[in-house]
Short mmCIF file of C-alpha atoms in Angstrom, two decimals:
data_model
loop_
_atom_site.label_atom_id
_atom_site.label_comp_id
_atom_site.label_asym_id
_atom_site.label_seq_id
_atom_site.Cartn_x
_atom_site.Cartn_y
_atom_site.Cartn_z
CA GLU R 1 -120.77 -154.32 -132.06
CA GLN R 2 -119.55 -151.32 -133.75
CA VAL R 3 -122.73 -149.38 -133.60
CA GLY R 4 -122.53 -150.45 -129.76
CA CYS R 5 -119.63 -148.88 -129.32
CA ALA R 6 -120.68 -145.72 -131.83
CA ASP R 7 -123.48 -145.97 -129.34
CA HIS R 8 -121.35 -145.73 -126.75
CA GLN R 9 -119.26 -142.98 -127.31
CA GLN R 10 -122.32 -140.70 -128.43
CA ALA R 11 -123.83 -140.90 -124.86
CA ARG R 12 -120.52 -140.15 -123.13
CA PRO R 13 -120.38 -136.05 -124.12
CA ALA R 14 -124.25 -136.04 -123.16
CA ASN R 15 -123.73 -137.62 -119.54
CA ALA R 16 -120.36 -135.37 -119.11
CA ALA R 17 -122.43 -132.62 -119.85
CA MET R 18 -125.16 -133.60 -117.23
CA LEU R 19 -122.35 -133.96 -114.29
CA GLY R 20 -120.89 -130.61 -115.79
CA ILE R 21 -124.38 -129.00 -114.84
CA SER R 22 -125.16 -130.59 -111.60
CA SER R 23 -121.47 -129.69 -110.66
CA TYR R 24 -122.48 -126.24 -111.58
CA ASP R 25 -125.86 -126.61 -109.43
CA SER R 26 -123.31 -124.68 -105.86
CA ASP R 27 -124.23 -121.05 -105.06
CA GLU R 28 -121.20 -120.61 -103.66
CA GLU R 29 -118.74 -120.92 -105.95
CA ALA R 30 -118.28 -121.53 -109.56
CA ALA R 31 -116.86 -124.67 -110.36
CA GLU R 32 -114.91 -124.51 -114.11
CA PRO R 33 -116.65 -125.93 -116.70
CA VAL R 34 -116.35 -129.57 -117.77
CA ALA R 35 -113.87 -129.96 -120.63
CA GLU R 36 -115.69 -131.48 -123.42
CA PRO R 37 -114.15 -135.38 -124.43
CA THR R 38 -112.85 -136.19 -127.79
CA VAL R 39 -115.76 -137.92 -129.79
CA ALA R 40 -114.68 -139.74 -133.49
CA SER R 41 -117.84 -138.12 -134.38
CA ALA R 42 -118.68 -134.87 -135.26
CA GLY R 43 -122.50 -134.75 -135.50
CA ALA R 44 -121.93 -136.47 -131.57
CA ALA R 45 -120.72 -133.36 -130.03
CA ALA R 46 -122.65 -130.83 -131.24
CA ALA R 47 -125.16 -131.65 -129.50
CA PRO R 48 -123.92 -131.37 -126.14
CA ALA R 49 -121.84 -128.45 -127.42
CA GLY R 50 -125.41 -126.63 -128.36
CA VAL R 51 -126.49 -127.88 -124.83
CA GLN R 52 -123.99 -127.02 -122.18
CA PRO R 53 -124.23 -122.58 -122.61
CA LYS R 54 -127.70 -123.16 -122.74
CA ALA R 55 -127.43 -125.09 -119.16
CA ILE R 56 -124.83 -122.92 -117.58
CA GLY R 57 -126.64 -119.86 -118.06
CA VAL R 58 -130.13 -121.07 -116.73
CA ILE R 59 -127.91 -121.65 -113.48
CA ASP R 60 -126.09 -118.11 -113.73
CA VAL R 61 -128.98 -116.71 -113.48
CA ALA R 62 -131.10 -118.29 -110.87
CA ALA R 63 -127.66 -119.17 -109.09
CA GLY R 64 -125.64 -115.52 -108.64
CA LYS R 65 -122.88 -115.00 -110.03
CA ALA R 66 -119.67 -113.45 -106.38
CA ALA R 67 -118.91 -110.70 -108.68
CA PRO R 68 -122.12 -108.94 -109.36
CA LYS R 69 -122.32 -109.37 -105.40
CA GLY R 70 -118.73 -108.96 -104.58
CA LYS R 71 -119.97 -105.01 -106.94
CA ALA R 72 -122.77 -104.07 -105.34
CA GLY R 73 -121.49 -104.03 -101.71
CA LYS R 74 -118.80 -101.85 -102.97
CA SER R 75 -121.39 -99.45 -104.57
CA LYS R 76 -123.63 -99.57 -101.59
CA SER R 77 -120.75 -98.99 -99.01
CA LYS R 78 -120.60 -95.76 -101.12
CA GLU R 79 -123.19 -94.61 -100.41
CA ALA R 80 -124.24 -91.60 -97.66
CA LEU R 81 -125.53 -93.27 -93.94
CA SER R 82 -128.80 -93.63 -93.98
CA ALA R 83 -130.35 -90.33 -90.63
CA SER R 84 -130.64 -93.84 -87.89
CA ARG R 85 -127.63 -95.41 -88.82
CA LEU R 86 -125.74 -92.40 -88.60
CA SER R 87 -127.04 -91.72 -84.98
CA HIS R 88 -126.62 -94.68 -83.93
CA ILE R 89 -122.75 -94.32 -84.39
CA ARG R 90 -122.76 -91.26 -82.87
CA LYS R 91 -124.34 -92.58 -79.54
CA GLU R 92 -121.91 -95.05 -79.52
CA VAL R 93 -118.68 -92.22 -80.07
CA ASP R 94 -120.50 -89.85 -77.63
CA GLU R 95 -121.03 -93.01 -74.97
CA ALA R 96 -117.02 -93.99 -75.34
CA LYS R 97 -115.36 -93.73 -72.04
CA SER R 98 -112.51 -93.88 -73.02
CA ALA R 99 -110.12 -92.37 -76.01
CA THR R 100 -109.73 -96.46 -76.55
CA ALA R 101 -113.52 -97.31 -76.94
CA VAL R 102 -113.57 -94.31 -79.25
CA VAL R 103 -110.25 -95.78 -81.34
CA GLN R 104 -112.40 -98.92 -81.36
CA VAL R 105 -115.85 -97.89 -82.85
CA VAL R 106 -112.83 -95.57 -85.32
CA ARG R 107 -111.93 -99.11 -86.69
CA ARG R 108 -115.21 -100.26 -86.67
CA TYR R 109 -116.61 -97.75 -89.08
CA LEU R 110 -113.54 -96.07 -91.03
CA GLU R 111 -113.68 -97.92 -94.48
CA ASP R 112 -117.38 -98.55 -94.62
CA GLN R 113 -119.86 -96.37 -92.83
CA TRP R 114 -117.40 -93.63 -93.52
CA ASP R 115 -119.65 -89.67 -92.66
CA ALA R 116 -117.46 -86.14 -91.52
CA ARG R 117 -119.69 -86.37 -89.14
CA TRP R 118 -118.88 -88.89 -87.00
CA GLY R 119 -115.40 -88.24 -87.86
CA ALA R 120 -115.33 -85.14 -86.46
CA ASP R 121 -117.08 -85.62 -82.69
CA ALA R 122 -114.81 -89.30 -82.97
CA LEU R 123 -111.28 -87.51 -83.18
CA HIS R 124 -112.74 -84.22 -80.66
CA GLN R 125 -113.20 -87.53 -78.68
CA ILE R 126 -110.26 -88.70 -78.69
CA ALA R 127 -108.77 -85.78 -78.12
CA LYS R 128 -111.16 -84.81 -74.72
CA ARG R 129 -110.08 -87.71 -73.50
CA SER R 130 -106.93 -88.22 -73.03
CA THR R 131 -103.66 -86.23 -71.26
CA ALA R 132 -100.80 -84.67 -73.29
CA ARG R 133 -98.53 -87.94 -73.36
CA THR R 134 -100.85 -90.19 -74.72
CA ARG R 135 -102.85 -87.35 -77.09
CA LYS R 136 -99.10 -88.09 -78.45
CA GLU R 137 -99.23 -91.64 -78.89
CA TRP R 138 -103.14 -91.79 -80.57
CA ALA R 139 -101.66 -89.63 -83.19
CA ALA R 140 -99.12 -92.41 -84.00
CA ASP R 141 -101.82 -94.73 -84.43
CA LEU R 142 -103.05 -95.74 -88.01
CA GLY R 143 -106.18 -95.76 -87.14
CA VAL R 144 -106.52 -92.83 -85.94
CA LYS R 145 -103.83 -91.05 -89.00
CA LYS R 146 -106.26 -92.22 -91.77
CA LEU R 147 -109.44 -90.78 -89.58
CA ALA R 148 -107.73 -87.14 -89.35
CA ASP R 149 -106.76 -87.40 -93.14
CA LYS R 150 -110.04 -87.85 -94.27
CA LEU R 151 -110.90 -84.49 -91.69
CA LYS R 152 -108.63 -82.44 -93.06
CA ALA R 153 -109.72 -83.37 -96.96
CA LEU R 154 -112.96 -81.85 -95.15
CA ALA R 155 -111.32 -79.48 -94.78
CA ALA R 156 -109.37 -77.89 -97.72
CA ASP R 157 -112.40 -78.91 -99.92
CA HIS R 158 -114.33 -75.88 -101.14
CA THR R 159 -117.56 -77.66 -101.89
CA SER R 160 -118.06 -80.02 -98.32
CA LEU R 161 -119.50 -76.72 -96.61
CA PRO R 162 -122.98 -77.17 -98.70
CA GLY R 163 -122.86 -81.14 -99.30
CA LEU R 164 -123.33 -81.60 -95.01
CA GLY R 165 -126.52 -79.46 -94.73
CA ASN R 166 -126.96 -76.81 -91.94
CA GLU R 167 -124.21 -78.52 -89.96
CA GLY R 168 -121.08 -77.67 -92.11
CA VAL R 169 -120.06 -74.99 -90.29
CA ASP R 170 -120.42 -76.91 -86.88
CA VAL R 171 -118.95 -80.01 -88.54
CA SER R 172 -116.18 -78.23 -90.14
CA LEU R 173 -115.59 -76.00 -87.27
CA LYS R 174 -115.39 -79.04 -84.67
CA ALA R 175 -112.83 -80.67 -87.43
CA LEU R 176 -110.08 -77.86 -86.99
CA ASP R 177 -110.81 -77.86 -82.92
CA ALA R 178 -109.92 -81.93 -83.26
CA LEU R 179 -107.17 -82.36 -85.47
CA ARG R 180 -105.75 -78.91 -83.61
CA ARG R 181 -105.69 -80.15 -80.04
CA MET R 182 -104.31 -83.62 -81.52
CA ASN R 183 -101.42 -81.66 -83.67
CA PHE R 184 -101.90 -82.67 -86.26
CA GLN R 185 -102.49 -79.71 -87.89
CA GLU R 186 -101.29 -76.19 -87.22
CA ALA R 187 -102.81 -72.71 -87.04
CA GLU R 188 -102.10 -71.45 -90.91
CA GLU R 189 -102.39 -74.76 -91.98
CA GLN R 190 -106.25 -73.44 -91.06
CA LYS R 191 -106.62 -70.25 -92.53
CA ASP R 192 -107.85 -70.81 -95.10
CA ALA R 193 -110.50 -72.99 -93.65
CA LEU R 194 -111.70 -70.40 -91.26
CA GLU R 195 -112.10 -67.97 -93.08
CA ARG R 196 -114.53 -69.94 -95.52
CA ALA R 197 -116.67 -70.48 -92.25
CA ILE R 198 -116.56 -67.02 -91.58
CA VAL R 199 -118.68 -66.36 -94.35
CA SER R 200 -120.74 -68.97 -94.55
CA LEU R 201 -121.41 -68.03 -90.45
CA VAL R 202 -121.58 -64.08 -91.35
CA ALA R 203 -124.33 -64.88 -94.19
CA ASP R 204 -126.32 -66.80 -91.96
CA SER R 205 -126.62 -63.66 -89.79
CA TRP R 206 -124.40 -66.09 -86.92
CA LYS R 207 -127.41 -68.77 -86.08
CA HIS R 208 -125.22 -71.39 -85.43
CA PRO R 209 -124.47 -73.38 -81.68
CA VAL R 210 -123.02 -70.98 -79.46
CA LYS R 211 -120.11 -73.74 -79.37
CA SER R 212 -119.43 -73.04 -82.25
CA LEU R 213 -118.50 -69.51 -81.82
CA ALA R 214 -116.62 -70.28 -79.09
CA ARG R 215 -114.61 -72.95 -81.52
CA LEU R 216 -114.38 -70.33 -83.72
CA PHE R 217 -112.75 -67.53 -81.46
CA TRP R 218 -109.90 -70.07 -80.18
CA LEU R 219 -109.19 -71.26 -83.45
CA GLY R 220 -108.74 -67.70 -84.75
CA ALA R 221 -107.35 -66.43 -81.83
CA PRO R 222 -103.30 -66.47 -83.27
CA LEU R 223 -104.78 -65.52 -86.63
CA LYS R 224 -105.09 -62.52 -88.34
CA LEU R 225 -108.58 -63.72 -90.28
CA GLN R 226 -110.77 -61.65 -92.76
CA GLY R 227 -113.88 -62.42 -92.50
CA ARG R 228 -116.69 -60.53 -94.61
CA GLY R 229 -116.16 -56.59 -94.48
CA GLY R 230 -113.18 -57.44 -93.04
CA SER R 231 -110.91 -58.35 -90.33
CA GLY R 232 -111.96 -55.20 -88.56
CA ASP R 233 -115.29 -55.81 -89.31
CA TYR R 234 -115.64 -60.11 -87.75
CA ALA R 235 -112.63 -59.02 -84.72
CA ASN R 236 -116.10 -56.77 -83.82
CA LEU R 237 -118.78 -58.93 -84.96
CA LEU R 238 -117.50 -62.19 -82.87
CA PRO R 239 -117.51 -60.45 -79.29
CA ALA R 240 -120.15 -58.78 -79.74
CA GLU R 241 -122.03 -62.49 -80.85
CA LEU R 242 -120.73 -63.44 -78.13
CA ARG R 243 -121.70 -61.80 -75.09
CA ALA R 244 -124.83 -61.33 -76.02
CA ARG R 245 -125.40 -65.67 -75.53
CA ALA R 246 -123.12 -65.27 -72.64
CA PRO R 247 -125.75 -67.45 -71.11
CA ASP R 248 -125.54 -70.53 -73.39
CA LEU R 249 -122.09 -71.12 -73.07
CA ASP R 250 -120.99 -73.96 -70.89
CA GLY R 251 -117.73 -75.09 -69.47
CA PRO R 252 -115.61 -76.32 -72.10
CA ASP R 253 -117.27 -72.83 -73.78
CA VAL R 254 -115.54 -70.42 -71.29
CA ALA R 255 -112.73 -72.82 -70.92
CA VAL R 256 -111.41 -72.00 -74.64
CA LEU R 257 -112.91 -68.86 -74.81
CA ILE R 258 -110.36 -67.42 -71.45
CA ALA R 259 -107.87 -69.26 -73.06
CA ALA R 260 -107.93 -67.14 -76.25
CA MET R 261 -108.32 -63.54 -74.84
CA ARG R 262 -104.71 -65.11 -73.19
CA ARG R 263 -103.79 -64.35 -76.49
CA GLU R 264 -102.50 -60.86 -77.20
CA GLY R 265 -104.90 -58.08 -78.08
CA LEU R 266 -108.40 -60.40 -78.00
CA ARG R 267 -108.79 -59.16 -74.41
CA ASP R 268 -112.60 -57.74 -74.35
CA GLU R 269 -113.29 -56.53 -70.88
CA ALA R 270 -116.99 -57.49 -71.56
CA LEU R 271 -116.50 -60.81 -72.49
CA LEU R 272 -114.13 -61.76 -69.51
CA GLN R 273 -116.81 -60.25 -67.48
CA LYS R 274 -119.64 -62.50 -68.70
CA VAL R 275 -116.97 -65.40 -68.90
CA VAL R 276 -116.16 -65.07 -65.51
CA GLY R 277 -120.23 -64.84 -64.04
CA ARG R 278 -120.54 -67.85 -66.42
CA LEU R 279 -117.99 -69.87 -63.35
CA LYS R 280 -120.82 -69.12 -60.55
CA VAL R 281 -123.10 -71.36 -62.65
CA GLU R 282 -123.66 -74.31 -59.83
CA GLY R 283 -122.17 -77.42 -62.53
CA ILE R 284 -120.60 -75.63 -65.03
CA HIS R 285 -117.20 -77.36 -64.51
CA ALA R 286 -118.83 -80.64 -66.05
CA GLY R 287 -117.08 -81.46 -69.14
CA LEU R 288 -114.21 -80.11 -68.28
CA SER R 289 -110.69 -82.40 -67.31
CA ALA R 290 -108.39 -81.59 -64.44
CA THR R 291 -105.99 -80.06 -67.01
CA ASP R 292 -108.70 -77.55 -68.58
CA LEU R 293 -109.01 -76.71 -65.29
CA VAL R 294 -105.42 -75.44 -63.87
CA GLU R 295 -104.96 -73.64 -67.56
CA MET R 296 -108.83 -71.77 -66.89
CA THR R 297 -106.89 -71.05 -63.30
CA GLU R 298 -103.96 -69.54 -64.95
CA GLY R 299 -106.37 -67.23 -67.04
CA LEU R 300 -108.18 -66.24 -65.06
CA LYS R 301 -104.98 -64.54 -62.46
CA GLU R 302 -103.47 -64.05 -65.75
CA LEU R 303 -106.63 -61.70 -67.53
CA GLY R 304 -107.48 -60.37 -63.92
CA GLY R 305 -111.01 -62.25 -63.28
CA GLU R 306 -110.75 -62.88 -59.83
CA ASP R 307 -114.15 -62.95 -58.14
CA GLU R 308 -113.71 -65.24 -55.30
CA ALA R 309 -117.61 -65.91 -55.92
CA ALA R 310 -116.57 -67.42 -59.47
CA LEU R 311 -112.82 -68.73 -57.61
CA ARG R 312 -114.38 -70.61 -54.68
CA PRO R 313 -116.27 -73.22 -56.69
CA LEU R 314 -113.36 -72.92 -59.28
CA GLY R 315 -110.91 -74.18 -56.61
CA GLN R 316 -113.18 -76.60 -55.13
CA GLU R 317 -113.82 -78.91 -58.10
CA ILE R 318 -110.17 -78.33 -58.57
CA LEU R 319 -109.18 -80.11 -55.17
CA ARG R 320 -112.65 -83.28 -55.28
CA ARG R 321 -110.51 -83.71 -58.61
CA ARG R 322 -106.55 -83.29 -57.13
CA GLY R 323 -105.54 -86.95 -57.84
CA GLU R 324 -106.31 -86.99 -61.72
CA LEU R 325 -103.43 -83.94 -60.92
CA ASN R 326 -99.62 -85.07 -61.73
CA PRO R 327 -97.04 -82.63 -59.54
CA ASP R 328 -96.28 -79.85 -62.40
CA GLU R 329 -100.59 -78.91 -62.58
CA SER R 330 -100.44 -79.10 -58.75
CA HIS R 331 -97.71 -76.89 -58.02
CA ARG R 332 -99.32 -74.83 -61.17
CA VAL R 333 -103.23 -74.09 -59.82
CA HIS R 334 -101.47 -73.39 -55.77
CA ALA R 335 -99.51 -71.04 -57.29
CA ALA R 336 -102.40 -69.14 -59.63
CA PHE R 337 -104.54 -69.14 -56.20
CA GLN R 338 -102.32 -67.60 -54.15
CA ALA R 339 -101.49 -65.23 -56.34
CA MET R 340 -105.05 -64.54 -56.93
CA LYS R 341 -104.52 -64.02 -52.44
CA LEU R 342 -106.59 -66.92 -51.86
CA PRO R 343 -105.15 -70.10 -51.18
CA LEU R 344 -106.52 -73.47 -52.73
CA PRO R 345 -107.17 -75.48 -49.50
CA SER R 346 -109.43 -72.33 -48.35
CA VAL R 347 -111.05 -72.35 -51.35
CA TRP R 348 -114.53 -74.17 -48.38
CA MET R 349 -116.22 -71.65 -46.28
CA LYS R 350 -114.97 -71.56 -42.51
CA PRO R 351 -117.47 -73.35 -40.38
CA GLY R 352 -120.22 -70.98 -38.98
CA ALA R 353 -123.30 -67.97 -39.73
CA ALA R 354 -122.31 -65.47 -42.18
CA THR R 355 -124.54 -62.55 -42.79
CA LYS R 356 -124.27 -60.74 -46.44
CA ARG R 357 -126.79 -57.83 -47.30
CA GLY R 358 -128.47 -58.75 -50.96
CA GLY R 359 -130.57 -56.02 -52.52
CA SER R 360 -132.84 -55.03 -49.74
CA GLN R 361 -132.93 -58.27 -47.86
CA ILE R 362 -130.29 -59.41 -45.48
CA LEU R 363 -128.62 -63.13 -45.96
CA THR R 364 -127.64 -66.11 -43.87
CA THR R 365 -125.45 -68.94 -44.69
CA GLN R 366 -124.86 -71.55 -42.64
CA ALA R 367 -121.32 -73.83 -43.64
CA PHE R 368 -120.64 -76.77 -41.57
CA ALA R 369 -117.38 -78.87 -41.30
CA PRO R 370 -117.38 -82.34 -42.06
CA GLN R 371 -117.03 -84.29 -38.78
CA GLU R 372 -116.13 -87.94 -38.26
CA GLY R 373 -118.57 -90.44 -37.43
CA HIS R 374 -121.39 -87.50 -38.61
CA GLU R 375 -121.37 -88.70 -42.23
CA LYS R 376 -124.52 -89.97 -44.41
CA LYS R 377 -124.96 -93.72 -43.44
CA ARG R 378 -126.58 -96.03 -46.83
CA ARG R 379 -130.57 -96.68 -45.63
CA GLY R 380 -130.78 -99.84 -44.75
CA ASN R 381 -130.46 -102.67 -41.96
CA ASN R 382 -126.52 -103.24 -41.54
CA GLU R 383 -126.75 -101.91 -38.39
CA ILE R 384 -128.87 -103.80 -36.86
CA GLU R 385 -128.05 -107.31 -35.67
CA ARG R 386 -130.36 -110.39 -37.66
CA VAL R 387 -131.92 -113.04 -34.96
CA SER R 388 -130.70 -116.25 -35.57
CA PRO R 389 -132.97 -118.78 -36.37
CA PRO R 390 -134.97 -121.36 -33.47
CA ARG R 391 -133.63 -124.44 -32.56
CA VAL R 392 -134.22 -127.29 -32.97
CA VAL R 393 -133.91 -129.97 -30.26
CA ARG R 394 -133.98 -133.75 -31.23
CA ASP R 395 -133.74 -134.51 -27.14
CA TYR R 396 -137.18 -134.92 -25.98
CA LYS R 397 -135.82 -135.50 -21.95
CA MET R 398 -133.96 -132.04 -22.77
CA MET R 399 -137.03 -130.78 -24.35
CA SER R 400 -138.99 -131.60 -21.19
CA TYR R 401 -137.09 -129.24 -19.00
#
């Protein structure tokens, strides 16, 4: 009877060990090891104690613990984004229809999939798609503040440009542009970063997008920058490069150049003529906000760029988008056009034929005034009365008549 009790006590640890193994068979959570029961025989407890660590070790290898997975995930987040993933995020930012949509993209990817290239795009889009009032509101948002802090660190890092490859200077200038527009940085705070950008651009013989050069011209307008060869060298090189590449300027580039030339000592007559010439191109106003159009008009008035062929398309674009102007902007733009002796309501050509000489030819243009009832109608059968279906008569006596 005592032997039976001893056998029973010896079996209990083994069963407990088996229970411990089976309870630790989950891949989701690691259960605490089952405590060894107290036994009277030391020899009986030795065998299960030797088996249990071995079994648990095998299960650890097969199932894997949560801690190594967390470490692997953390190291993965620090890796650079793949080109396809970066392109996908930048496309999301570019296609966002509002500043709110851009901020949502920022909140999704800021912590786990950060890259300065999409970060600069995002902050610039927020500034571009906001009014003066909403910019202040977005600047107080925690997510936008975190984004701005990361871009400030990028601008202050002397080794950041080589790390971004060939587009490092372009990304840095776009980030500085966005930080300035959102009032996260003043001009003086960006002076060192802009001087490093000048050195890189000169070293690359200015072989960068003309948009980056226009941004540099605007960002450096309030400062006395010292690039390679001294400030005088830089002050002559950049306007000359912009004049040579004027055909590549788009609407936002023209706007920042006009704004920069309003600064004292930065007016360049030859560059101004090139910029005014670009305003005559059809579709040049794409990408400009209504506020940009107003400020551009005031800049042309101040700089003396009173070319009617450039002012008429500008005024027409402003009238098309007059609903976007606040009362103050509407008053300012009317006053600017009036000062240039071209009242805003008269930017549309008078109805009738007009002739002018173009070289050895005489060109005739015909202007039409829209009249009520003459608008273009949509194609379709909306104006045709549809025939009703044939009536079915069930009264055979009536059918005989």
